[in-house]
Amino acid sequence: MTTEELREQLLMKPVNGLTRLTEDQTAEMNAYCRRYMDFLDQAKTEREATAWAVREAEKRGFQPFIPGMDAKPGDKIYYNNRGKAIALAVVGAKPLSEGANICAAHVDSPRLDIKPTPLYEDTEIAYFKTHYYGGIKKYQWPTIPLALHGTVYRKDGSLICVHIGEDPADPVLMVSDLLPHLAADQMQKPLAKGIEGEQLNVILGTAPLSGEGSDLVKLHVMQLLNEKYGLIESDFQSAELVAVPAGKSREVGLDRSLIGAYGHDDRVCAYAELEALFALETPEKTAVCVLADKEEIGSVGVSGMQSHYFEHFMGALCDAQGVKLSDCFAASFCLSADVSNAFDPNFPETCDKRNNAFVNYGVAICKYTGSRGKGGASDASAEAMGHVRSTLDKAGVIWQLATLGKVDQGGGGTVAAYMANRNIVTVDAGVPVLSMHAPMELVSKLDCYETMLACKAIYLA
Ligand code: MN
Ligand code: MN
């Protein structure tokens, strides 16, 4: 055998996925990404993503979950967890005792949460105080246009949806930064300290009402919110208002091969799971799509992946078939669909190039995440990795293996550990992202599309 033949037979030869697509596949990829970008622009928060999923599921015949309901092959059921998370199932031909094929993603993204007593005026400028949500680099958030999204539960019990800054006719909001001329001290600070959490105050206005007092700008802002939404200041006490980057997703690069947007993490996987689920008829095993909240702060809370809402939903499906939930979980498989870091040639020193995901090399399968000796990871077994490998290969999905950065450089987690804690075999996989957790993140169209194909393959495994 020649050296060349040996190399061909024995060694891996990763190639850029774009060189492997047919013309038809490229057209499908582009159409898929247009639909994904449309979803991105409509669903910037977990509530908006959940509402979008409910709307689209109902159009496709999904029924809202009611305890005690049937779960027959072909039934399509969704469980709306308080408007902030959702689980959807297409009941399979085989009973749930043989397990479900689950894809789990999250629909919350890093942002600036408005504090419970947020509104104040200083030097005739009105502001909202914020507390950042999730892991952000604070210096990235001043001097970009921000939009206000959220929900207010008013004193009279009515629910108000707030949405300011996305319509081109709307004003946007902004956090200010210091001019370089006077930044001598600031520029000496480490990046983590250049902008402090308590400086992420969102500017709301500067025009005072006429009259006496030191609160005339604040009062004006409150008047505007009252005219538009009927709000009074105490209504902030029962509100979830968030500031997110304003504006729509964009194609990036002269070749338009990338998508730039706020919150690809992890709506890029959430959308992939949904579209793949919506395309199913009656799968062999029950296919379940989970879109969780609170992943960015530890999967806690009633809408996070540690919550028993998942047992509540899956338990009821199992009850309908006379199956024990623990038997179902023990036989199930979960793809924890979450983004990973794409290798960035600007920061090569942070990654092990031999074990990192690359843009355009397909959905990134992560054997483990975690940090400092795999701490907090759901370290997938050889068998679990083998299952994913053969399933994706059989379906012709373009995929790559990934780890999250150099050993001891940092790390991260996903919902994988919490699914595995339920005695469900779980593997991490998702889209490689550049500038993860920045106000604008980058992904490649190819990787988005292949992640959808991977979810489809897992549902049908
Ligand atoms: Mn994520
Ligand atoms: Mn994240």
CSV table of C-alpha atoms and ligand atoms in Angstrom, one decimal:
chain,number,residue,atom,x,y,z
A,1,MET,CA,0.0,0.0,0.0
A,2,THR,CA,1.3,3.4,-0.9
A,3,THR,CA,1.7,6.1,1.8
A,4,GLU,CA,-1.0,8.0,0.2
A,5,GLU,CA,-3.4,5.1,0.4
A,6,LEU,CA,-2.5,4.4,4.0
A,7,ARG,CA,-3.1,8.1,4.8
A,8,GLU,CA,-6.5,7.9,3.1
A,9,GLN,CA,-7.4,4.7,5.0
A,10,LEU,CA,-6.1,5.5,8.5
A,11,LEU,CA,-6.2,9.3,9.1
A,12,MET,CA,-9.0,11.8,9.4
A,13,LYS,CA,-9.2,14.6,6.8
A,14,PRO,CA,-11.5,17.3,7.9
A,15,VAL,CA,-12.8,19.6,5.1
A,16,ASN,CA,-14.7,22.8,5.0
A,17,GLY,CA,-18.4,21.9,4.8
A,18,LEU,CA,-19.2,24.4,2.2
A,19,THR,CA,-17.0,22.4,-0.3
A,20,ARG,CA,-19.3,19.4,0.4
A,21,LEU,CA,-22.7,20.9,-0.3
A,22,THR,CA,-24.5,20.3,-3.6
A,23,GLU,CA,-26.3,23.2,-5.3
A,24,ASP,CA,-29.6,22.0,-4.0
A,25,GLN,CA,-28.3,21.7,-0.5
A,26,THR,CA,-26.9,25.2,-0.7
A,27,ALA,CA,-30.3,26.5,-1.7
A,28,GLU,CA,-31.9,24.7,1.1
A,29,MET,CA,-29.3,26.0,3.6
A,30,ASN,CA,-30.0,29.6,2.5
A,31,ALA,CA,-33.7,29.2,2.7
A,32,TYR,CA,-33.4,27.6,6.2
A,33,CYS,CA,-31.2,30.5,7.3
A,34,ARG,CA,-33.8,33.1,6.1
A,35,ARG,CA,-36.4,31.4,8.2
A,36,TYR,CA,-34.0,31.3,11.1
A,37,MET,CA,-33.2,35.0,10.8
A,38,ASP,CA,-37.0,35.8,10.8
A,39,PHE,CA,-37.4,33.8,14.0
A,40,LEU,CA,-34.4,35.7,15.6
A,41,ASP,CA,-36.0,39.0,14.8
A,42,GLN,CA,-39.3,38.0,16.4
A,43,ALA,CA,-37.9,36.2,19.5
A,44,LYS,CA,-35.3,38.1,21.5
A,45,THR,CA,-36.3,36.9,24.9
A,46,GLU,CA,-37.3,33.5,26.3
A,47,ARG,CA,-40.9,34.7,26.5
A,48,GLU,CA,-41.0,35.8,22.9
A,49,ALA,CA,-39.3,32.5,21.8
A,50,THR,CA,-41.9,30.5,23.8
A,51,ALA,CA,-44.8,32.5,22.3
A,52,TRP,CA,-43.4,32.0,18.8
A,53,ALA,CA,-43.0,28.2,19.4
A,54,VAL,CA,-46.6,28.0,20.7
A,55,ARG,CA,-48.0,29.9,17.7
A,56,GLU,CA,-46.1,27.9,15.2
A,57,ALA,CA,-46.9,24.6,17.0
A,58,GLU,CA,-50.6,25.3,17.0
A,59,LYS,CA,-50.5,26.0,13.3
A,60,ARG,CA,-49.2,22.5,12.9
A,61,GLY,CA,-51.8,20.8,15.0
A,62,PHE,CA,-50.0,20.6,18.3
A,63,GLN,CA,-52.4,20.4,21.3
A,64,PRO,CA,-51.8,22.1,24.6
A,65,PHE,CA,-50.9,19.6,27.3
A,66,ILE,CA,-53.6,18.7,29.8
A,67,PRO,CA,-52.9,16.2,32.6
A,68,GLY,CA,-54.7,13.0,32.0
A,69,MET,CA,-54.7,13.4,28.2
A,70,ASP,CA,-54.0,10.6,25.7
A,71,ALA,CA,-50.6,10.1,24.1
A,72,LYS,CA,-51.1,7.9,21.1
A,73,PRO,CA,-48.7,7.5,18.2
A,74,GLY,CA,-48.7,10.6,16.0
A,75,ASP,CA,-50.2,12.9,18.7
A,76,LYS,CA,-48.5,16.3,18.9
A,77,ILE,CA,-48.5,17.9,22.3
A,78,TYR,CA,-46.8,20.9,23.8
A,79,TYR,CA,-46.4,22.1,27.4
A,80,ASN,CA,-46.1,25.9,27.8
A,81,ASN,CA,-44.2,26.4,31.1
A,82,ARG,CA,-45.6,29.7,32.3
A,83,GLY,CA,-44.8,31.5,29.0
A,84,LYS,CA,-41.0,31.2,29.6
A,85,ALA,CA,-40.1,27.7,28.5
A,86,ILE,CA,-41.7,25.0,26.4
A,87,ALA,CA,-41.5,21.3,25.8
A,88,LEU,CA,-43.1,19.7,22.7
A,89,ALA,CA,-43.5,16.1,21.8
A,90,VAL,CA,-44.5,14.1,18.8
A,91,VAL,CA,-45.6,10.7,20.2
A,92,GLY,CA,-43.8,7.8,18.5
A,93,ALA,CA,-45.0,4.5,17.2
A,94,LYS,CA,-43.1,2.6,20.0
A,95,PRO,CA,-44.2,3.0,23.6
A,96,LEU,CA,-42.4,5.4,25.9
A,97,SER,CA,-40.9,2.5,27.8
A,98,GLU,CA,-38.5,2.2,24.9
A,99,GLY,CA,-37.4,5.8,25.6
A,100,ALA,CA,-37.7,9.2,23.9
A,101,ASN,CA,-35.3,11.0,21.6
A,102,ILE,CA,-34.9,14.4,23.2
A,103,CYS,CA,-33.3,17.6,21.9
A,104,ALA,CA,-32.8,20.3,24.6
A,105,ALA,CA,-31.8,23.9,24.0
A,106,HIS,CA,-32.3,27.2,25.9
A,107,VAL,CA,-34.0,30.4,24.8
A,108,ASP,CA,-32.7,32.9,27.3
A,109,SER,CA,-29.7,35.0,26.3
A,110,PRO,CA,-27.3,37.4,28.2
A,111,ARG,CA,-28.7,40.9,28.5
A,112,LEU,CA,-29.3,43.8,30.9
A,113,ASP,CA,-32.2,43.2,33.2
A,114,ILE,CA,-34.0,46.2,34.5
A,115,LYS,CA,-33.9,46.4,38.4
A,116,PRO,CA,-37.1,46.2,40.4
A,117,THR,CA,-36.8,49.9,41.5
A,118,PRO,CA,-35.2,51.1,38.3
A,119,LEU,CA,-36.2,54.7,37.5
A,120,TYR,CA,-34.2,57.6,38.7
A,121,GLU,CA,-33.0,61.0,37.6
A,122,ASP,CA,-29.4,62.4,38.0
A,123,THR,CA,-28.3,65.8,36.7
A,124,GLU,CA,-31.5,66.0,34.6
A,125,ILE,CA,-31.0,62.7,32.8
A,126,ALA,CA,-33.5,59.9,33.5
A,127,TYR,CA,-32.1,56.4,33.7
A,128,PHE,CA,-33.0,52.7,34.4
A,129,LYS,CA,-30.7,50.8,36.8
A,130,THR,CA,-29.9,47.4,35.4
A,131,HIS,CA,-28.4,44.1,36.7
A,132,TYR,CA,-26.8,42.2,33.9
A,133,TYR,CA,-28.1,38.6,33.2
A,134,GLY,CA,-25.7,35.9,32.3
A,135,GLY,CA,-22.0,36.1,31.5
A,136,ILE,CA,-21.3,39.4,29.7
A,137,LYS,CA,-18.2,41.4,29.0
A,138,LYS,CA,-19.6,44.6,30.5
A,139,TYR,CA,-17.5,46.9,28.3
A,140,GLN,CA,-19.3,45.7,25.2
A,141,TRP,CA,-22.7,47.1,26.3
A,142,PRO,CA,-22.3,50.9,26.3
A,143,THR,CA,-22.7,52.9,23.1
A,144,ILE,CA,-24.9,50.4,21.2
A,145,PRO,CA,-28.6,50.9,20.5
A,146,LEU,CA,-30.8,49.0,23.0
A,147,ALA,CA,-34.4,48.0,22.9
A,148,LEU,CA,-36.7,47.5,25.9
A,149,HIS,CA,-38.6,44.2,25.9
A,150,GLY,CA,-40.7,42.6,28.6
A,151,THR,CA,-43.8,42.0,30.6
A,152,VAL,CA,-45.4,44.1,33.4
A,153,TYR,CA,-48.0,42.8,35.7
A,154,ARG,CA,-49.9,45.9,36.6
A,155,LYS,CA,-51.5,46.8,39.9
A,156,ASP,CA,-55.0,46.0,38.5
A,157,GLY,CA,-53.7,42.5,37.5
A,158,SER,CA,-53.5,43.1,33.8
A,159,LEU,CA,-50.5,42.0,31.8
A,160,ILE,CA,-48.7,44.5,29.6
A,161,CYS,CA,-46.2,43.6,26.9
A,162,VAL,CA,-43.5,46.2,26.5
A,163,HIS,CA,-41.7,46.5,23.2
A,164,ILE,CA,-39.7,49.7,22.4
A,165,GLY,CA,-36.8,50.1,20.0
A,166,GLU,CA,-37.3,47.5,17.4
A,167,ASP,CA,-39.6,49.4,15.0
A,168,PRO,CA,-37.5,51.7,12.8
A,169,ALA,CA,-39.8,54.6,13.9
A,170,ASP,CA,-39.2,53.8,17.6
A,171,PRO,CA,-36.5,55.6,19.7
A,172,VAL,CA,-33.8,53.3,21.1
A,173,LEU,CA,-32.1,53.4,24.5
A,174,MET,CA,-28.4,53.5,25.3
A,175,VAL,CA,-25.7,53.3,28.0
A,176,SER,CA,-23.0,55.9,27.8
A,177,ASP,CA,-19.2,55.5,28.0
A,178,LEU,CA,-16.5,57.9,28.8
A,179,LEU,CA,-14.8,60.0,26.1
A,180,PRO,CA,-11.1,58.9,25.5
A,181,HIS,CA,-10.0,62.4,26.2
A,182,LEU,CA,-10.8,61.9,29.9
A,183,ALA,CA,-10.3,58.2,30.1
A,184,ALA,CA,-6.7,58.2,31.4
A,185,ASP,CA,-7.7,56.4,34.6
A,186,GLN,CA,-10.3,54.1,33.0
A,187,MET,CA,-7.9,53.0,30.3
A,188,GLN,CA,-5.4,51.8,33.0
A,189,LYS,CA,-8.0,49.4,34.4
A,190,PRO,CA,-8.3,45.7,33.4
A,191,LEU,CA,-11.1,45.1,30.9
A,192,ALA,CA,-13.3,43.5,33.5
A,193,LYS,CA,-13.3,46.8,35.5
A,194,GLY,CA,-13.4,49.4,32.7
A,195,ILE,CA,-17.2,49.5,32.9
A,196,GLU,CA,-18.7,48.4,36.3
A,197,GLY,CA,-22.1,46.7,36.7
A,198,GLU,CA,-23.5,49.7,38.4
A,199,GLN,CA,-22.5,51.9,35.5
A,200,LEU,CA,-24.7,50.0,33.1
A,201,ASN,CA,-27.5,52.5,33.5
A,202,VAL,CA,-29.8,52.9,30.5
A,203,ILE,CA,-30.6,56.5,29.4
A,204,LEU,CA,-34.3,57.1,29.0
A,205,GLY,CA,-34.6,60.8,28.4
A,206,THR,CA,-33.4,64.4,29.2
A,207,ALA,CA,-36.5,66.6,28.6
A,208,PRO,CA,-38.1,68.0,31.8
A,209,LEU,CA,-41.7,68.7,32.2
A,210,SER,CA,-42.5,72.3,33.2
A,211,GLY,CA,-42.9,73.0,36.9
A,212,GLU,CA,-41.0,72.8,40.2
A,213,GLY,CA,-38.9,69.9,41.5
A,214,SER,CA,-35.8,67.8,40.8
A,215,ASP,CA,-37.6,64.9,39.2
A,216,LEU,CA,-39.1,66.6,36.1
A,217,VAL,CA,-37.3,64.4,33.6
A,218,LYS,CA,-38.1,61.2,35.5
A,219,LEU,CA,-41.7,62.4,35.7
A,220,HIS,CA,-41.8,63.0,32.0
A,221,VAL,CA,-40.4,59.5,31.2
A,222,MET,CA,-43.1,58.0,33.6
A,223,GLN,CA,-45.7,60.1,31.8
A,224,LEU,CA,-44.7,58.7,28.5
A,225,LEU,CA,-44.8,55.1,29.8
A,226,ASN,CA,-48.1,55.8,31.3
A,227,GLU,CA,-49.5,57.1,28.0
A,228,LYS,CA,-48.2,54.2,26.0
A,229,TYR,CA,-48.8,51.3,28.5
A,230,GLY,CA,-50.8,52.7,31.5
A,231,LEU,CA,-47.8,52.2,33.8
A,232,ILE,CA,-47.2,53.8,37.2
A,233,GLU,CA,-43.8,53.7,38.9
A,234,SER,CA,-44.8,50.9,41.4
A,235,ASP,CA,-45.7,48.6,38.4
A,236,PHE,CA,-41.9,48.1,38.0
A,237,GLN,CA,-42.1,46.0,41.2
A,238,SER,CA,-44.0,43.3,39.3
A,239,ALA,CA,-42.2,43.5,36.0
A,240,GLU,CA,-39.7,41.6,33.9
A,241,LEU,CA,-38.2,44.3,31.7
A,242,VAL,CA,-34.9,43.6,29.8
A,243,ALA,CA,-32.7,45.7,27.6
A,244,VAL,CA,-31.4,43.8,24.6
A,245,PRO,CA,-29.5,45.0,21.5
A,246,ALA,CA,-31.9,46.7,19.2
A,247,GLY,CA,-32.2,45.8,15.5
A,248,LYS,CA,-32.4,42.8,13.2
A,249,SER,CA,-30.1,40.0,12.4
A,250,ARG,CA,-27.8,40.6,9.4
A,251,GLU,CA,-25.9,38.7,6.8
A,252,VAL,CA,-22.2,39.2,7.5
A,253,GLY,CA,-19.3,39.0,5.0
A,254,LEU,CA,-19.1,39.9,1.4
A,255,ASP,CA,-20.0,36.3,0.6
A,256,ARG,CA,-22.9,36.5,3.0
A,257,SER,CA,-21.7,33.2,4.6
A,258,LEU,CA,-22.3,34.3,8.2
A,259,ILE,CA,-25.2,35.6,10.2
A,260,GLY,CA,-24.6,38.3,12.8
A,261,ALA,CA,-27.3,38.7,15.5
A,262,TYR,CA,-28.0,39.1,19.2
A,263,GLY,CA,-28.6,35.8,21.0
A,264,HIS,CA,-27.6,33.0,18.6
A,265,ASP,CA,-26.7,31.4,22.0
A,266,ASP,CA,-28.9,29.4,22.1
A,267,ARG,CA,-31.8,30.3,19.8
A,268,VAL,CA,-29.8,28.9,16.9
A,269,CYS,CA,-30.2,25.5,18.4
A,270,ALA,CA,-33.7,26.1,19.6
A,271,TYR,CA,-34.8,27.0,16.1
A,272,ALA,CA,-33.0,24.0,14.7
A,273,GLU,CA,-34.8,21.7,17.1
A,274,LEU,CA,-38.2,23.2,16.4
A,275,GLU,CA,-38.0,23.1,12.6
A,276,ALA,CA,-36.7,19.5,12.7
A,277,LEU,CA,-39.6,18.6,15.1
A,278,PHE,CA,-42.2,20.3,13.0
A,279,ALA,CA,-41.1,18.2,10.0
A,280,LEU,CA,-41.8,14.9,11.7
A,281,GLU,CA,-44.8,12.6,11.0
A,282,THR,CA,-44.9,9.7,13.4
A,283,PRO,CA,-41.3,8.9,14.5
A,284,GLU,CA,-40.4,5.4,15.8
A,285,LYS,CA,-39.6,6.7,19.3
A,286,THR,CA,-41.3,9.8,20.8
A,287,ALA,CA,-39.5,12.9,19.8
A,288,VAL,CA,-39.3,15.7,22.4
A,289,CYS,CA,-38.0,19.2,21.9
A,290,VAL,CA,-37.2,21.2,25.1
A,291,LEU,CA,-36.6,24.9,25.1
A,292,ALA,CA,-35.5,25.9,28.6
A,293,ASP,CA,-35.1,29.2,30.3
A,294,LYS,CA,-32.4,30.4,32.8
A,295,GLU,CA,-29.5,28.4,31.3
A,296,GLU,CA,-27.4,31.5,31.4
A,297,ILE,CA,-27.7,31.7,35.2
A,298,GLY,CA,-27.4,28.0,36.0
A,299,SER,CA,-30.6,26.4,34.7
A,300,VAL,CA,-32.3,27.3,38.0
A,301,GLY,CA,-35.8,28.4,38.8
A,302,VAL,CA,-39.2,27.0,37.8
A,303,SER,CA,-38.5,27.6,34.1
A,304,GLY,CA,-34.9,26.3,34.1
A,305,MET,CA,-33.8,22.8,33.1
A,306,GLN,CA,-33.4,21.8,36.8
A,307,SER,CA,-37.1,22.4,37.4
A,308,HIS,CA,-39.4,19.4,37.6
A,309,TYR,CA,-41.6,20.8,34.9
A,310,PHE,CA,-39.9,18.3,32.6
A,311,GLU,CA,-40.9,15.4,34.8
A,312,HIS,CA,-44.4,16.9,35.0
A,313,PHE,CA,-44.8,16.8,31.3
A,314,MET,CA,-43.0,13.5,30.5
A,315,GLY,CA,-44.6,11.8,33.5
A,316,ALA,CA,-48.0,12.6,32.2
A,317,LEU,CA,-47.2,11.3,28.7
A,318,CYS,CA,-45.8,8.1,30.4
A,319,ASP,CA,-49.0,7.8,32.6
A,320,ALA,CA,-51.1,7.9,29.4
A,321,GLN,CA,-49.3,4.9,28.2
A,322,GLY,CA,-49.0,3.1,31.5
A,323,VAL,CA,-45.2,3.5,31.5
A,324,LYS,CA,-43.0,4.3,34.5
A,325,LEU,CA,-41.3,7.7,34.0
A,326,SER,CA,-38.0,6.3,35.3
A,327,ASP,CA,-38.1,3.5,32.7
A,328,CYS,CA,-38.7,6.0,30.0
A,329,PHE,CA,-35.8,8.2,31.1
A,330,ALA,CA,-33.4,5.2,31.5
A,331,ALA,CA,-34.1,4.3,27.8
A,332,SER,CA,-34.0,7.9,26.4
A,333,PHE,CA,-31.3,9.8,24.7
A,334,CYS,CA,-30.8,13.6,24.8
A,335,LEU,CA,-28.9,15.8,22.5
A,336,SER,CA,-28.1,18.9,24.6
A,337,ALA,CA,-28.2,21.4,21.7
A,338,ASP,CA,-26.1,24.4,22.7
A,339,VAL,CA,-23.5,26.5,21.0
A,340,SER,CA,-19.8,26.0,21.3
A,341,ASN,CA,-16.9,28.4,20.7
A,342,ALA,CA,-15.6,28.7,17.1
A,343,PHE,CA,-11.9,28.9,16.7
A,344,ASP,CA,-11.0,32.6,16.4
A,345,PRO,CA,-7.6,33.3,14.7
A,346,ASN,CA,-7.5,36.6,16.6
A,347,PHE,CA,-7.3,34.6,19.8
A,348,PRO,CA,-5.5,31.3,19.0
A,349,GLU,CA,-3.8,31.1,22.4
A,350,THR,CA,-7.1,30.4,24.1
A,351,CYS,CA,-7.8,27.2,22.3
A,352,ASP,CA,-6.3,23.8,21.5
A,353,LYS,CA,-6.5,24.0,17.8
A,354,ARG,CA,-6.6,20.2,17.4
A,355,ASN,CA,-9.7,19.9,19.6
A,356,ASN,CA,-11.7,23.0,18.8
A,357,ALA,CA,-14.7,23.7,16.6
A,358,PHE,CA,-14.2,25.7,13.3
A,359,VAL,CA,-16.7,27.8,11.5
A,360,ASN,CA,-18.2,26.0,8.5
A,361,TYR,CA,-17.1,22.5,9.6
A,362,GLY,CA,-20.6,21.6,10.7
A,363,VAL,CA,-22.5,20.9,14.0
A,364,ALA,CA,-19.9,20.6,16.8
A,365,ILE,CA,-20.2,17.5,19.0
A,366,CYS,CA,-18.8,18.2,22.5
A,367,LYS,CA,-17.9,15.1,24.5
A,368,TYR,CA,-17.6,17.4,27.6
A,369,THR,CA,-17.8,21.0,28.6
A,370,GLY,CA,-16.9,22.1,32.1
A,371,SER,CA,-13.8,23.8,33.5
A,372,ARG,CA,-10.7,23.0,35.5
A,373,GLY,CA,-10.6,19.2,35.1
A,374,LYS,CA,-14.0,18.9,33.4
A,375,GLY,CA,-15.7,20.2,36.5
A,376,GLY,CA,-19.5,20.5,36.0
A,377,ALA,CA,-19.5,18.6,32.7
A,378,SER,CA,-21.7,15.8,31.6
A,379,ASP,CA,-18.8,13.8,30.2
A,380,ALA,CA,-20.4,11.7,27.5
A,381,SER,CA,-19.4,8.0,27.3
A,382,ALA,CA,-17.7,6.2,24.3
A,383,GLU,CA,-21.1,4.5,23.7
A,384,ALA,CA,-23.0,7.8,23.7
A,385,MET,CA,-20.5,9.4,21.4
A,386,GLY,CA,-20.6,6.3,19.2
A,387,HIS,CA,-24.4,6.6,19.0
A,388,VAL,CA,-24.2,10.2,17.8
A,389,ARG,CA,-21.4,9.5,15.4
A,390,SER,CA,-23.2,6.7,13.6
A,391,THR,CA,-26.6,8.5,13.7
A,392,LEU,CA,-25.2,11.6,12.1
A,393,ASP,CA,-23.0,9.7,9.6
A,394,LYS,CA,-25.9,7.6,8.5
A,395,ALA,CA,-28.0,10.8,7.9
A,396,GLY,CA,-25.1,12.5,6.0
A,397,VAL,CA,-24.8,15.3,8.5
A,398,ILE,CA,-21.7,17.4,8.4
A,399,TRP,CA,-20.2,17.4,12.0
A,400,GLN,CA,-17.0,18.0,13.9
A,401,LEU,CA,-15.7,17.3,17.4
A,402,ALA,CA,-15.1,20.2,19.8
A,403,THR,CA,-14.0,21.1,23.2
A,404,LEU,CA,-14.4,24.4,24.9
A,405,GLY,CA,-11.0,26.1,24.8
A,406,LYS,CA,-7.6,25.2,26.2
A,407,VAL,CA,-7.4,23.2,29.4
A,408,ASP,CA,-7.5,25.6,32.4
A,409,GLN,CA,-8.3,28.6,30.2
A,410,GLY,CA,-12.0,28.7,31.4
A,411,GLY,CA,-15.0,26.7,30.4
A,412,GLY,CA,-18.7,26.6,30.5
A,413,GLY,CA,-21.7,24.4,31.0
A,414,THR,CA,-25.0,23.6,29.3
A,415,VAL,CA,-28.3,21.9,30.3
A,416,ALA,CA,-26.5,18.5,29.6
A,417,ALA,CA,-25.6,17.8,33.2
A,418,TYR,CA,-29.2,18.3,34.3
A,419,MET,CA,-30.6,15.9,31.7
A,420,ALA,CA,-27.9,13.4,32.5
A,421,ASN,CA,-28.9,13.7,36.2
A,422,ARG,CA,-32.3,12.3,35.2
A,423,ASN,CA,-30.6,9.1,34.1
A,424,ILE,CA,-30.8,10.1,30.4
A,425,VAL,CA,-27.8,9.5,28.2
A,426,THR,CA,-26.8,12.9,27.0
A,427,VAL,CA,-24.3,14.4,24.5
A,428,ASP,CA,-23.6,18.1,23.9
A,429,ALA,CA,-23.8,19.4,20.3
A,430,GLY,CA,-24.4,22.7,18.7
A,431,VAL,CA,-23.4,25.6,16.4
A,432,PRO,CA,-19.9,27.1,16.8
A,433,VAL,CA,-20.1,30.8,17.6
A,434,LEU,CA,-17.6,33.7,17.2
A,435,SER,CA,-18.0,36.5,19.8
A,436,MET,CA,-20.3,34.4,22.0
A,437,HIS,CA,-22.3,36.4,24.6
A,438,ALA,CA,-21.4,39.7,22.8
A,439,PRO,CA,-24.3,42.0,21.8
A,440,MET,CA,-23.8,40.7,18.2
A,441,GLU,CA,-22.7,37.1,17.8
A,442,LEU,CA,-21.6,35.4,14.6
A,443,VAL,CA,-22.4,31.9,13.2
A,444,SER,CA,-22.0,30.4,9.8
A,445,LYS,CA,-25.1,29.5,7.7
A,446,LEU,CA,-23.7,26.0,7.1
A,447,ASP,CA,-23.3,25.2,10.8
A,448,CYS,CA,-26.9,26.4,11.5
A,449,TYR,CA,-28.3,24.2,8.7
A,450,GLU,CA,-26.3,21.1,9.7
A,451,THR,CA,-27.4,21.5,13.3
A,452,MET,CA,-31.0,21.3,12.2
A,453,LEU,CA,-30.2,18.2,10.2
A,454,ALA,CA,-28.5,16.7,13.3
A,455,CYS,CA,-31.6,17.3,15.4
A,456,LYS,CA,-33.7,15.7,12.8
A,457,ALA,CA,-31.4,12.7,12.7
A,458,ILE,CA,-31.5,12.4,16.5
A,459,TYR,CA,-35.3,12.5,16.6
A,460,LEU,CA,-35.5,9.7,14.0
A,461,ALA,CA,-32.7,7.6,15.6
B,1,MN,MN,-25.9,28.4,25.6
B,2,MN,MN,-24.4,31.1,26.9
